[in-house]
Amino acid sequence: MNVYESLFTKMGDRKFLFKRFLAISLFRTFTMFGLFKSNPTKKMRKQYDALLEKAMHAQRNGDIKTYSLLTAQSEKLWKEIETLEKNTQGT
């Protein structure tokens, strides 16, 4: 009796373990290449777009003070996004 044969009682166990091994290997490969990595700037870009949209509506309604405040906030957020993207491209 082979050492490995004693580990498996049925042929189905081998198939199950082989499929599990393949799944784990593929998952490790995909994470290594960044397929499942989250994008840290994605949420910030949505906030940036929302701020610009609010600023546009404020400008259309004639509220220039709110427009300028929202535009300043969006510019600050955009600078943060750019620095994050530069840092992630460098690594």
Short mmCIF file of C-alpha atoms in Angstrom, two decimals:
data_model
loop_
_atom_site.label_atom_id
_atom_site.label_comp_id
_atom_site.label_asym_id
_atom_site.label_seq_id
_atom_site.Cartn_x
_atom_site.Cartn_y
_atom_site.Cartn_z
CA MET A 1 0.00 0.00 0.00
CA ASN A 2 1.33 3.36 -1.03
CA VAL A 3 1.73 6.10 1.59
CA TYR A 4 -0.53 8.42 -0.37
CA GLU A 5 -3.17 5.76 -0.91
CA SER A 6 -3.63 5.44 2.83
CA LEU A 7 -4.57 9.13 2.98
CA PHE A 8 -7.51 8.63 0.64
CA THR A 9 -10.31 6.21 1.22
CA LYS A 10 -12.17 6.75 -2.04
CA MET A 11 -11.37 8.02 -5.49
CA GLY A 12 -13.85 10.85 -4.93
CA ASP A 13 -11.68 12.20 -2.12
CA ARG A 14 -8.78 12.57 -4.53
CA LYS A 15 -10.90 14.48 -7.01
CA PHE A 16 -12.27 16.76 -4.30
CA LEU A 17 -8.82 17.52 -2.91
CA PHE A 18 -7.40 18.08 -6.38
CA LYS A 19 -10.19 20.54 -7.22
CA ARG A 20 -9.64 22.30 -3.92
CA PHE A 21 -5.91 22.50 -4.58
CA LEU A 22 -6.56 24.00 -8.02
CA ALA A 23 -9.00 26.55 -6.61
CA ILE A 24 -6.55 27.66 -3.94
CA SER A 25 -3.72 27.86 -6.47
CA LEU A 26 -5.79 29.97 -8.85
CA PHE A 27 -6.89 32.28 -6.04
CA ARG A 28 -3.28 32.82 -4.98
CA THR A 29 -2.28 33.51 -8.58
CA PHE A 30 -5.08 36.04 -9.10
CA THR A 31 -4.32 37.85 -5.86
CA MET A 32 -0.65 37.90 -6.75
CA PHE A 33 -1.43 39.69 -10.01
CA GLY A 34 -3.86 42.09 -8.34
CA LEU A 35 -7.14 40.79 -9.73
CA PHE A 36 -8.93 40.89 -6.37
CA LYS A 37 -7.17 43.94 -4.95
CA SER A 38 -9.41 46.85 -4.12
CA ASN A 39 -8.81 50.23 -5.67
CA PRO A 40 -8.29 52.77 -2.86
CA THR A 41 -9.12 55.73 -5.08
CA LYS A 42 -12.42 54.38 -6.39
CA LYS A 43 -14.44 55.59 -3.40
CA MET A 44 -12.62 58.92 -3.40
CA ARG A 45 -13.42 59.44 -7.09
CA LYS A 46 -17.11 58.89 -6.37
CA GLN A 47 -16.94 61.50 -3.60
CA TYR A 48 -15.14 63.84 -5.98
CA ASP A 49 -17.81 63.42 -8.65
CA ALA A 50 -20.57 63.98 -6.09
CA LEU A 51 -18.91 67.19 -4.88
CA LEU A 52 -18.59 68.49 -8.42
CA GLU A 53 -22.23 67.71 -9.12
CA LYS A 54 -23.34 69.53 -5.95
CA ALA A 55 -21.15 72.47 -6.92
CA MET A 56 -22.70 72.56 -10.39
CA HIS A 57 -26.22 72.63 -8.93
CA ALA A 58 -25.23 75.36 -6.48
CA GLN A 59 -23.83 77.45 -9.33
CA ARG A 60 -26.97 76.97 -11.42
CA ASN A 61 -29.09 78.07 -8.46
CA GLY A 62 -27.00 81.22 -8.05
CA ASP A 63 -25.37 80.22 -4.75
CA ILE A 64 -21.82 81.21 -5.64
CA LYS A 65 -20.48 80.95 -2.08
CA THR A 66 -21.52 77.30 -1.76
CA TYR A 67 -20.21 76.67 -5.27
CA SER A 68 -16.78 78.01 -4.36
CA LEU A 69 -16.65 76.02 -1.09
CA LEU A 70 -17.61 72.77 -2.81
CA THR A 71 -15.14 73.40 -5.63
CA ALA A 72 -12.35 73.98 -3.10
CA GLN A 73 -13.24 70.73 -1.32
CA SER A 74 -13.25 68.84 -4.61
CA GLU A 75 -9.84 70.26 -5.57
CA LYS A 76 -8.40 69.18 -2.22
CA LEU A 77 -9.85 65.70 -2.69
CA TRP A 78 -8.45 65.53 -6.24
CA LYS A 79 -4.95 66.32 -4.95
CA GLU A 80 -5.28 63.45 -2.45
CA ILE A 81 -6.38 61.12 -5.24
CA GLU A 82 -3.38 62.13 -7.37
CA THR A 83 -0.92 61.53 -4.53
CA LEU A 84 -2.44 58.11 -3.82
CA GLU A 85 -2.21 57.16 -7.49
CA LYS A 86 1.42 58.27 -7.67
CA ASN A 87 2.24 56.23 -4.56
CA THR A 88 0.54 53.10 -5.88
CA GLN A 89 2.21 53.40 -9.29
CA GLY A 90 5.62 53.69 -7.66
CA THR A 91 5.32 50.37 -5.84
#
